């Protein structure tokens, strides 16, 4: 049985890696992936993104041993964080 501190089905992995993000209008911008799980990710970006927005992402690994992780995800949360915005996103598809 899971204790109260971790009720998620999948554990989060702390990442802190650069991520390339493309919105539904084709605008591409950079962000930082702070954490990643099997079903979602937390992203730090400079500008706000609307909840419900579909994003394509390319997470570049810190090493050449692994290929980039490419996903389609939906923004579920957008909150101010320092001089940027913290996004919560559900991964709907892993494309690579």
N, C-alpha and C. Protein backbone atom coordinates (compact mmCIF):
# COMPACT_ATOMS: atom_id res chain seq x y z
N UNK A 1 0.83 -1.18 0.00
CA UNK A 1 0.00 0.00 0.00
C UNK A 1 0.88 1.25 0.00
N UNK A 2 0.52 2.24 -0.83
CA UNK A 2 1.29 3.47 -0.90
C UNK A 2 1.04 4.32 0.34
N UNK A 3 2.10 4.98 0.81
CA UNK A 3 1.86 5.89 1.93
C UNK A 3 1.28 7.19 1.40
N UNK A 4 0.83 8.04 2.30
CA UNK A 4 0.13 9.26 1.91
C UNK A 4 0.98 10.19 1.07
N UNK A 5 2.30 10.19 1.25
CA UNK A 5 3.17 11.14 0.55
C UNK A 5 3.28 10.85 -0.94
N UNK A 6 2.93 9.64 -1.38
CA UNK A 6 3.06 9.30 -2.80
C UNK A 6 1.86 8.49 -3.24
N UNK A 7 0.82 9.19 -3.67
CA UNK A 7 -0.41 8.53 -4.11
C UNK A 7 -0.44 8.29 -5.62
N UNK A 8 0.60 8.66 -6.31
CA UNK A 8 0.63 8.52 -7.76
C UNK A 8 0.86 7.07 -8.17
N UNK A 9 0.35 6.72 -9.37
CA UNK A 9 0.59 5.39 -9.92
C UNK A 9 2.01 5.25 -10.45
N UNK A 10 2.61 6.37 -10.87
CA UNK A 10 3.97 6.36 -11.40
C UNK A 10 4.79 7.40 -10.65
N UNK A 11 6.00 7.04 -10.28
CA UNK A 11 6.86 7.96 -9.56
C UNK A 11 7.45 9.00 -10.50
N UNK A 12 7.70 10.17 -9.96
CA UNK A 12 8.32 11.25 -10.71
C UNK A 12 9.83 11.11 -10.66
N UNK A 13 10.46 11.43 -11.79
CA UNK A 13 11.92 11.43 -11.87
C UNK A 13 12.35 12.88 -12.07
N UNK A 14 13.22 13.37 -11.19
CA UNK A 14 13.74 14.72 -11.33
C UNK A 14 14.67 14.75 -12.54
N UNK A 15 14.48 15.74 -13.42
CA UNK A 15 15.21 15.74 -14.69
C UNK A 15 16.08 16.98 -14.86
N UNK A 16 15.50 18.20 -14.84
CA UNK A 16 16.22 19.47 -15.08
C UNK A 16 16.98 19.44 -16.41
N UNK A 17 16.25 19.17 -17.50
CA UNK A 17 16.85 19.11 -18.83
C UNK A 17 16.14 20.08 -19.78
N UNK A 18 16.88 20.56 -20.76
CA UNK A 18 16.29 21.43 -21.77
C UNK A 18 15.26 20.64 -22.57
N UNK A 19 14.16 21.33 -22.92
CA UNK A 19 13.12 20.70 -23.72
C UNK A 19 12.67 21.68 -24.80
N UNK A 20 12.44 21.16 -25.99
CA UNK A 20 11.94 21.96 -27.10
C UNK A 20 10.43 21.73 -27.16
N UNK A 21 9.66 22.81 -27.22
CA UNK A 21 8.20 22.73 -27.15
C UNK A 21 7.62 23.42 -28.38
N UNK A 22 6.63 22.78 -29.00
CA UNK A 22 5.91 23.37 -30.12
C UNK A 22 4.42 23.36 -29.79
N UNK A 23 3.78 24.53 -29.88
CA UNK A 23 2.35 24.61 -29.56
C UNK A 23 1.52 24.27 -30.79
N UNK A 24 0.19 24.30 -30.64
CA UNK A 24 -0.71 23.90 -31.71
C UNK A 24 -0.70 24.88 -32.89
N UNK A 25 -0.16 26.07 -32.70
CA UNK A 25 -0.06 27.06 -33.80
C UNK A 25 1.26 26.94 -34.55
N UNK A 26 2.14 26.04 -34.09
CA UNK A 26 3.43 25.86 -34.74
C UNK A 26 4.55 26.69 -34.15
N UNK A 27 4.27 27.44 -33.08
CA UNK A 27 5.32 28.23 -32.42
C UNK A 27 6.21 27.31 -31.60
N UNK A 28 7.51 27.42 -31.79
CA UNK A 28 8.46 26.59 -31.05
C UNK A 28 9.22 27.47 -30.06
N UNK A 29 9.37 26.96 -28.85
CA UNK A 29 10.08 27.70 -27.81
C UNK A 29 10.77 26.71 -26.88
N UNK A 30 11.72 27.22 -26.11
CA UNK A 30 12.51 26.38 -25.21
C UNK A 30 11.93 26.43 -23.80
N UNK A 31 12.20 25.40 -23.07
CA UNK A 31 11.81 25.34 -21.67
C UNK A 31 12.75 24.39 -20.93
N UNK A 32 12.43 24.17 -19.67
CA UNK A 32 13.18 23.22 -18.86
C UNK A 32 12.20 22.19 -18.32
N UNK A 33 12.51 20.93 -18.53
CA UNK A 33 11.70 19.85 -17.96
C UNK A 33 12.24 19.61 -16.56
N UNK A 34 11.39 19.85 -15.55
CA UNK A 34 11.83 19.69 -14.17
C UNK A 34 11.64 18.28 -13.66
N UNK A 35 10.53 17.65 -14.04
CA UNK A 35 10.35 16.26 -13.66
C UNK A 35 9.50 15.55 -14.70
N UNK A 36 9.58 14.22 -14.66
CA UNK A 36 8.98 13.39 -15.68
C UNK A 36 8.46 12.12 -15.04
N UNK A 37 7.28 11.69 -15.45
CA UNK A 37 6.77 10.39 -15.03
C UNK A 37 6.24 9.69 -16.28
N UNK A 38 5.71 8.51 -16.13
CA UNK A 38 5.20 7.76 -17.28
C UNK A 38 4.00 8.45 -17.92
N UNK A 39 3.30 9.30 -17.18
CA UNK A 39 2.08 9.91 -17.71
C UNK A 39 2.11 11.43 -17.77
N UNK A 40 3.17 12.07 -17.30
CA UNK A 40 3.18 13.52 -17.31
C UNK A 40 4.55 14.12 -17.08
N UNK A 41 4.59 15.45 -17.16
CA UNK A 41 5.84 16.17 -16.93
C UNK A 41 5.53 17.56 -16.39
N UNK A 42 6.54 18.14 -15.77
CA UNK A 42 6.46 19.51 -15.26
C UNK A 42 7.49 20.33 -16.03
N UNK A 43 7.02 21.42 -16.63
CA UNK A 43 7.86 22.24 -17.49
C UNK A 43 7.93 23.67 -16.98
N UNK A 44 9.11 24.26 -17.05
CA UNK A 44 9.29 25.68 -16.74
C UNK A 44 9.51 26.41 -18.06
N UNK A 45 8.64 27.41 -18.33
CA UNK A 45 8.71 28.17 -19.59
C UNK A 45 8.66 29.67 -19.28
N UNK A 46 9.02 30.51 -20.25
CA UNK A 46 9.05 31.96 -20.04
C UNK A 46 7.67 32.60 -20.12
N UNK A 47 6.80 32.08 -20.98
CA UNK A 47 5.48 32.69 -21.21
C UNK A 47 4.36 31.72 -20.82
N UNK A 48 3.20 32.25 -20.45
CA UNK A 48 2.09 31.38 -20.07
C UNK A 48 1.57 30.58 -21.26
N UNK A 49 1.04 29.41 -20.97
CA UNK A 49 0.42 28.54 -21.98
C UNK A 49 -0.97 28.19 -21.46
N UNK A 50 -1.96 28.24 -22.33
CA UNK A 50 -3.35 27.99 -21.92
C UNK A 50 -3.56 26.54 -21.49
N UNK A 51 -4.32 26.37 -20.42
CA UNK A 51 -4.72 25.03 -20.00
C UNK A 51 -5.54 24.43 -21.14
N UNK A 52 -5.27 23.17 -21.47
CA UNK A 52 -5.93 22.50 -22.57
C UNK A 52 -5.14 22.52 -23.86
N UNK A 53 -4.12 23.38 -23.94
CA UNK A 53 -3.27 23.48 -25.14
C UNK A 53 -2.53 22.17 -25.35
N UNK A 54 -2.49 21.71 -26.61
CA UNK A 54 -1.73 20.51 -26.96
C UNK A 54 -0.33 20.94 -27.39
N UNK A 55 0.67 20.29 -26.83
CA UNK A 55 2.06 20.61 -27.11
C UNK A 55 2.78 19.37 -27.65
N UNK A 56 3.69 19.60 -28.55
CA UNK A 56 4.64 18.57 -28.97
C UNK A 56 5.96 18.90 -28.28
N UNK A 57 6.60 17.92 -27.69
CA UNK A 57 7.85 18.18 -26.98
C UNK A 57 8.95 17.26 -27.45
N UNK A 58 10.18 17.76 -27.36
CA UNK A 58 11.38 16.96 -27.60
C UNK A 58 12.30 17.20 -26.42
N UNK A 59 12.45 16.17 -25.60
CA UNK A 59 13.32 16.23 -24.42
C UNK A 59 14.68 15.70 -24.82
N UNK A 60 15.67 16.57 -24.75
CA UNK A 60 17.03 16.19 -25.12
C UNK A 60 17.76 15.65 -23.90
N UNK A 61 18.26 14.42 -23.98
CA UNK A 61 18.96 13.84 -22.83
C UNK A 61 20.28 14.54 -22.58
N UNK A 62 20.79 14.37 -21.37
CA UNK A 62 22.08 14.96 -21.01
C UNK A 62 23.26 14.17 -21.54
N UNK A 63 22.99 13.02 -22.15
CA UNK A 63 24.05 12.16 -22.66
C UNK A 63 23.67 11.65 -24.04
N UNK A 64 24.66 11.32 -24.84
CA UNK A 64 24.41 10.79 -26.18
C UNK A 64 24.03 9.31 -26.15
N UNK A 65 23.99 8.70 -24.98
CA UNK A 65 23.66 7.28 -24.87
C UNK A 65 22.18 7.00 -25.12
N UNK A 66 21.34 8.05 -25.01
CA UNK A 66 19.91 7.87 -25.15
C UNK A 66 19.37 8.79 -26.23
N UNK A 67 18.37 8.33 -26.99
CA UNK A 67 17.76 9.22 -28.00
C UNK A 67 16.84 10.23 -27.33
N UNK A 68 16.48 11.30 -28.04
CA UNK A 68 15.52 12.26 -27.48
C UNK A 68 14.17 11.59 -27.22
N UNK A 69 13.44 12.09 -26.23
CA UNK A 69 12.09 11.62 -25.95
C UNK A 69 11.13 12.62 -26.57
N UNK A 70 10.30 12.16 -27.50
CA UNK A 70 9.34 13.03 -28.17
C UNK A 70 7.93 12.66 -27.74
N UNK A 71 7.13 13.67 -27.34
CA UNK A 71 5.79 13.40 -26.85
C UNK A 71 4.77 14.39 -27.40
N UNK A 72 3.52 14.01 -27.28
CA UNK A 72 2.38 14.91 -27.44
C UNK A 72 1.77 14.98 -26.05
N UNK A 73 1.52 16.18 -25.55
CA UNK A 73 0.96 16.31 -24.21
C UNK A 73 -0.04 17.46 -24.16
N UNK A 74 -0.83 17.46 -23.09
CA UNK A 74 -1.84 18.50 -22.89
C UNK A 74 -1.57 19.23 -21.59
N UNK A 75 -1.59 20.56 -21.65
CA UNK A 75 -1.34 21.38 -20.46
C UNK A 75 -2.54 21.26 -19.52
N UNK A 76 -2.26 20.90 -18.26
CA UNK A 76 -3.32 20.76 -17.26
C UNK A 76 -3.24 21.86 -16.20
N UNK A 77 -2.09 22.56 -16.18
CA UNK A 77 -1.89 23.59 -15.15
C UNK A 77 -0.84 24.56 -15.65
N UNK A 78 -1.04 25.86 -15.35
CA UNK A 78 -0.06 26.90 -15.68
C UNK A 78 -0.06 27.90 -14.54
N UNK A 79 1.05 27.98 -13.80
CA UNK A 79 1.15 28.85 -12.63
C UNK A 79 2.41 29.69 -12.70
N UNK A 80 2.34 30.95 -12.25
CA UNK A 80 3.56 31.77 -12.21
C UNK A 80 4.62 31.12 -11.32
N UNK A 81 5.87 31.21 -11.76
CA UNK A 81 6.99 30.64 -11.01
C UNK A 81 8.21 31.51 -11.28
N UNK A 82 8.62 32.31 -10.31
CA UNK A 82 9.76 33.20 -10.51
C UNK A 82 9.50 34.14 -11.67
N UNK A 83 10.41 34.15 -12.66
CA UNK A 83 10.22 35.01 -13.83
C UNK A 83 9.61 34.26 -15.01
N UNK A 84 9.02 33.09 -14.74
CA UNK A 84 8.40 32.30 -15.81
C UNK A 84 7.10 31.66 -15.33
N UNK A 85 6.78 30.53 -15.94
CA UNK A 85 5.55 29.81 -15.63
C UNK A 85 5.83 28.32 -15.53
N UNK A 86 5.21 27.69 -14.57
CA UNK A 86 5.36 26.25 -14.35
C UNK A 86 4.13 25.56 -14.93
N UNK A 87 4.37 24.65 -15.88
CA UNK A 87 3.28 23.93 -16.52
C UNK A 87 3.23 22.50 -16.01
N UNK A 88 2.04 22.00 -15.80
CA UNK A 88 1.82 20.58 -15.59
C UNK A 88 1.22 20.06 -16.88
N UNK A 89 1.71 18.94 -17.39
CA UNK A 89 1.21 18.41 -18.67
C UNK A 89 1.05 16.90 -18.59
N UNK A 90 -0.07 16.42 -19.12
CA UNK A 90 -0.31 14.98 -19.23
C UNK A 90 0.18 14.52 -20.59
N UNK A 91 0.96 13.44 -20.59
CA UNK A 91 1.46 12.88 -21.84
C UNK A 91 0.36 12.01 -22.44
N UNK A 92 -0.07 12.34 -23.65
CA UNK A 92 -1.09 11.53 -24.32
C UNK A 92 -0.48 10.53 -25.30
N UNK A 93 0.75 10.84 -25.78
CA UNK A 93 1.39 9.94 -26.74
C UNK A 93 2.91 10.15 -26.70
N UNK A 94 3.63 9.05 -26.75
CA UNK A 94 5.08 9.11 -26.91
C UNK A 94 5.33 8.78 -28.38
N UNK A 95 5.87 9.74 -29.13
CA UNK A 95 6.05 9.55 -30.56
C UNK A 95 7.43 9.02 -30.93
N UNK A 96 8.37 9.12 -29.98
CA UNK A 96 9.72 8.54 -30.19
C UNK A 96 10.41 8.43 -28.87
